[in-house]
């Protein structure tokens, strides 16, 4: 069951972002990060960090911009460390 929680939270967070429910999106995506860490699900962690960055960018402002850059940077470092070059190129 635990293997599904991270991806489910990821998808709920993504859907929440798409419909503009940014607080819900951030909540689900942060929960997905916790689960992916427990599962050592690094590829899903990359995708979730990119989604969190997108949420921060939608919020706007300098603090959000810095946070988005931090999350994208972490996603890029993980992808590079794991040799997932295709995921690095997906980072907007």
PDB file of C-alpha atoms in Angstrom:
ATOM      1  CA  UNK A   1       0.000   0.000   0.000  1.00  0.00           C
ATOM      2  CA  UNK A   2       2.822   2.416   0.873  1.00  0.00           C
ATOM      3  CA  UNK A   3       4.187   2.233  -2.650  1.00  0.00           C
ATOM      4  CA  UNK A   4       1.031   3.882  -3.947  1.00  0.00           C
ATOM      5  CA  UNK A   5       0.821   6.746  -1.462  1.00  0.00           C
ATOM      6  CA  UNK A   6       3.682   8.783  -2.907  1.00  0.00           C
ATOM      7  CA  UNK A   7       2.479   8.594  -6.482  1.00  0.00           C
ATOM      8  CA  UNK A   8      -1.131   9.208  -5.437  1.00  0.00           C
ATOM      9  CA  UNK A   9      -0.109  12.323  -3.503  1.00  0.00           C
ATOM     10  CA  UNK A  10       1.999  13.387  -6.469  1.00  0.00           C
ATOM     11  CA  UNK A  11      -0.920  13.072  -8.875  1.00  0.00           C
ATOM     12  CA  UNK A  12      -3.376  14.749  -6.504  1.00  0.00           C
ATOM     13  CA  UNK A  13      -0.880  17.590  -6.104  1.00  0.00           C
ATOM     14  CA  UNK A  14      -0.450  17.917  -9.847  1.00  0.00           C
ATOM     15  CA  UNK A  15      -4.191  17.958 -10.425  1.00  0.00           C
ATOM     16  CA  UNK A  16      -4.645  20.526  -7.670  1.00  0.00           C
ATOM     17  CA  UNK A  17      -2.033  22.750  -9.330  1.00  0.00           C
ATOM     18  CA  UNK A  18      -3.776  22.462 -12.682  1.00  0.00           C
ATOM     19  CA  UNK A  19      -7.110  23.610 -11.238  1.00  0.00           C
ATOM     20  CA  UNK A  20      -5.483  26.408  -9.250  1.00  0.00           C
ATOM     21  CA  UNK A  21      -5.766  24.954  -5.757  1.00  0.00           C
ATOM     22  CA  UNK A  22      -2.194  25.823  -4.861  1.00  0.00           C
ATOM     23  CA  UNK A  23      -2.425  25.227  -1.107  1.00  0.00           C
ATOM     24  CA  UNK A  24      -3.805  21.719  -1.706  1.00  0.00           C
ATOM     25  CA  UNK A  25      -1.197  21.116  -4.382  1.00  0.00           C
ATOM     26  CA  UNK A  26       1.655  22.052  -2.077  1.00  0.00           C
ATOM     27  CA  UNK A  27       0.261  19.931   0.748  1.00  0.00           C
ATOM     28  CA  UNK A  28      -0.050  16.815  -1.438  1.00  0.00           C
ATOM     29  CA  UNK A  29       3.316  17.312  -3.107  1.00  0.00           C
ATOM     30  CA  UNK A  30       5.135  17.744   0.194  1.00  0.00           C
ATOM     31  CA  UNK A  31       3.489  14.553   1.453  1.00  0.00           C
ATOM     32  CA  UNK A  32       4.636  12.820  -1.730  1.00  0.00           C
ATOM     33  CA  UNK A  33       8.221  13.908  -0.951  1.00  0.00           C
ATOM     34  CA  UNK A  34       8.009  12.299   2.483  1.00  0.00           C
ATOM     35  CA  UNK A  35       6.790   9.025   1.025  1.00  0.00           C
ATOM     36  CA  UNK A  36       9.295   8.982  -1.844  1.00  0.00           C
ATOM     37  CA  UNK A  37      12.073   9.514   0.698  1.00  0.00           C
ATOM     38  CA  UNK A  38      10.821   6.574   2.764  1.00  0.00           C
ATOM     39  CA  UNK A  39      10.544   4.432  -0.383  1.00  0.00           C
ATOM     40  CA  UNK A  40      13.848   5.695  -1.830  1.00  0.00           C
ATOM     41  CA  UNK A  41      11.840   6.580  -4.928  1.00  0.00           C
ATOM     42  CA  UNK A  42      14.274   9.118  -6.330  1.00  0.00           C
ATOM     43  CA  UNK A  43      12.842   9.352  -9.883  1.00  0.00           C
ATOM     44  CA  UNK A  44       9.430  10.229  -8.438  1.00  0.00           C
ATOM     45  CA  UNK A  45      11.134  12.647  -6.059  1.00  0.00           C
ATOM     46  CA  UNK A  46      12.537  14.472  -9.096  1.00  0.00           C
ATOM     47  CA  UNK A  47       9.096  14.808 -10.669  1.00  0.00           C
ATOM     48  CA  UNK A  48       7.548  15.960  -7.398  1.00  0.00           C
ATOM     49  CA  UNK A  49      10.221  18.618  -6.860  1.00  0.00           C
ATOM     50  CA  UNK A  50       9.557  19.953 -10.359  1.00  0.00           C
ATOM     51  CA  UNK A  51       5.822  20.116  -9.570  1.00  0.00           C
ATOM     52  CA  UNK A  52       6.533  21.971  -6.319  1.00  0.00           C
ATOM     53  CA  UNK A  53       8.620  24.443  -8.309  1.00  0.00           C
ATOM     54  CA  UNK A  54       5.708  24.972 -10.692  1.00  0.00           C
ATOM     55  CA  UNK A  55       3.391  25.678  -7.746  1.00  0.00           C
ATOM     56  CA  UNK A  56       5.869  28.208  -6.343  1.00  0.00           C
ATOM     57  CA  UNK A  57       6.138  29.934  -9.712  1.00  0.00           C
ATOM     58  CA  UNK A  58       2.363  30.233  -9.932  1.00  0.00           C
ATOM     59  CA  UNK A  59       2.312  31.903  -6.518  1.00  0.00           C
ATOM     60  CA  UNK A  60       4.764  34.489  -7.813  1.00  0.00           C
ATOM     61  CA  UNK A  61       7.015  36.884  -5.947  1.00  0.00           C
ATOM     62  CA  UNK A  62      10.723  36.845  -5.123  1.00  0.00           C
ATOM     63  CA  UNK A  63      10.465  34.334  -2.266  1.00  0.00           C
ATOM     64  CA  UNK A  64       8.502  31.913  -4.446  1.00  0.00           C
ATOM     65  CA  UNK A  65      10.958  32.371  -7.304  1.00  0.00           C
ATOM     66  CA  UNK A  66      13.866  31.496  -5.015  1.00  0.00           C
ATOM     67  CA  UNK A  67      12.015  28.470  -3.672  1.00  0.00           C
ATOM     68  CA  UNK A  68      11.201  27.288  -7.206  1.00  0.00           C
ATOM     69  CA  UNK A  69      14.870  27.583  -8.189  1.00  0.00           C
ATOM     70  CA  UNK A  70      15.899  25.630  -5.090  1.00  0.00           C
ATOM     71  CA  UNK A  71      13.476  22.796  -5.837  1.00  0.00           C
ATOM     72  CA  UNK A  72      14.498  22.663  -9.517  1.00  0.00           C
ATOM     73  CA  UNK A  73      18.155  22.649  -8.510  1.00  0.00           C
ATOM     74  CA  UNK A  74      17.607  19.731  -6.147  1.00  0.00           C
ATOM     75  CA  UNK A  75      15.701  17.832  -8.850  1.00  0.00           C
ATOM     76  CA  UNK A  76      18.517  18.476 -11.313  1.00  0.00           C
ATOM     77  CA  UNK A  77      21.198  17.320  -8.840  1.00  0.00           C
ATOM     78  CA  UNK A  78      19.335  14.087  -8.101  1.00  0.00           C
ATOM     79  CA  UNK A  79      18.820  13.391 -11.804  1.00  0.00           C
ATOM     80  CA  UNK A  80      22.506  14.035 -12.489  1.00  0.00           C
ATOM     81  CA  UNK A  81      23.646  11.854  -9.591  1.00  0.00           C
ATOM     82  CA  UNK A  82      21.449   8.981 -10.783  1.00  0.00           C
ATOM     83  CA  UNK A  83      22.481   9.366 -14.409  1.00  0.00           C
ATOM     84  CA  UNK A  84      18.922  10.185 -15.457  1.00  0.00           C
ATOM     85  CA  UNK A  85      19.878  12.609 -18.195  1.00  0.00           C
ATOM     86  CA  UNK A  86      16.464  12.309 -19.832  1.00  0.00           C
ATOM     87  CA  UNK A  87      14.846  13.602 -16.646  1.00  0.00           C
ATOM     88  CA  UNK A  88      17.292  16.497 -16.523  1.00  0.00           C
ATOM     89  CA  UNK A  89      16.191  17.603 -19.965  1.00  0.00           C
ATOM     90  CA  UNK A  90      12.558  17.571 -18.775  1.00  0.00           C
ATOM     91  CA  UNK A  91      13.260  20.260 -16.196  1.00  0.00           C
ATOM     92  CA  UNK A  92      11.670  23.458 -17.455  1.00  0.00           C
TER      93      UNK A  92
END
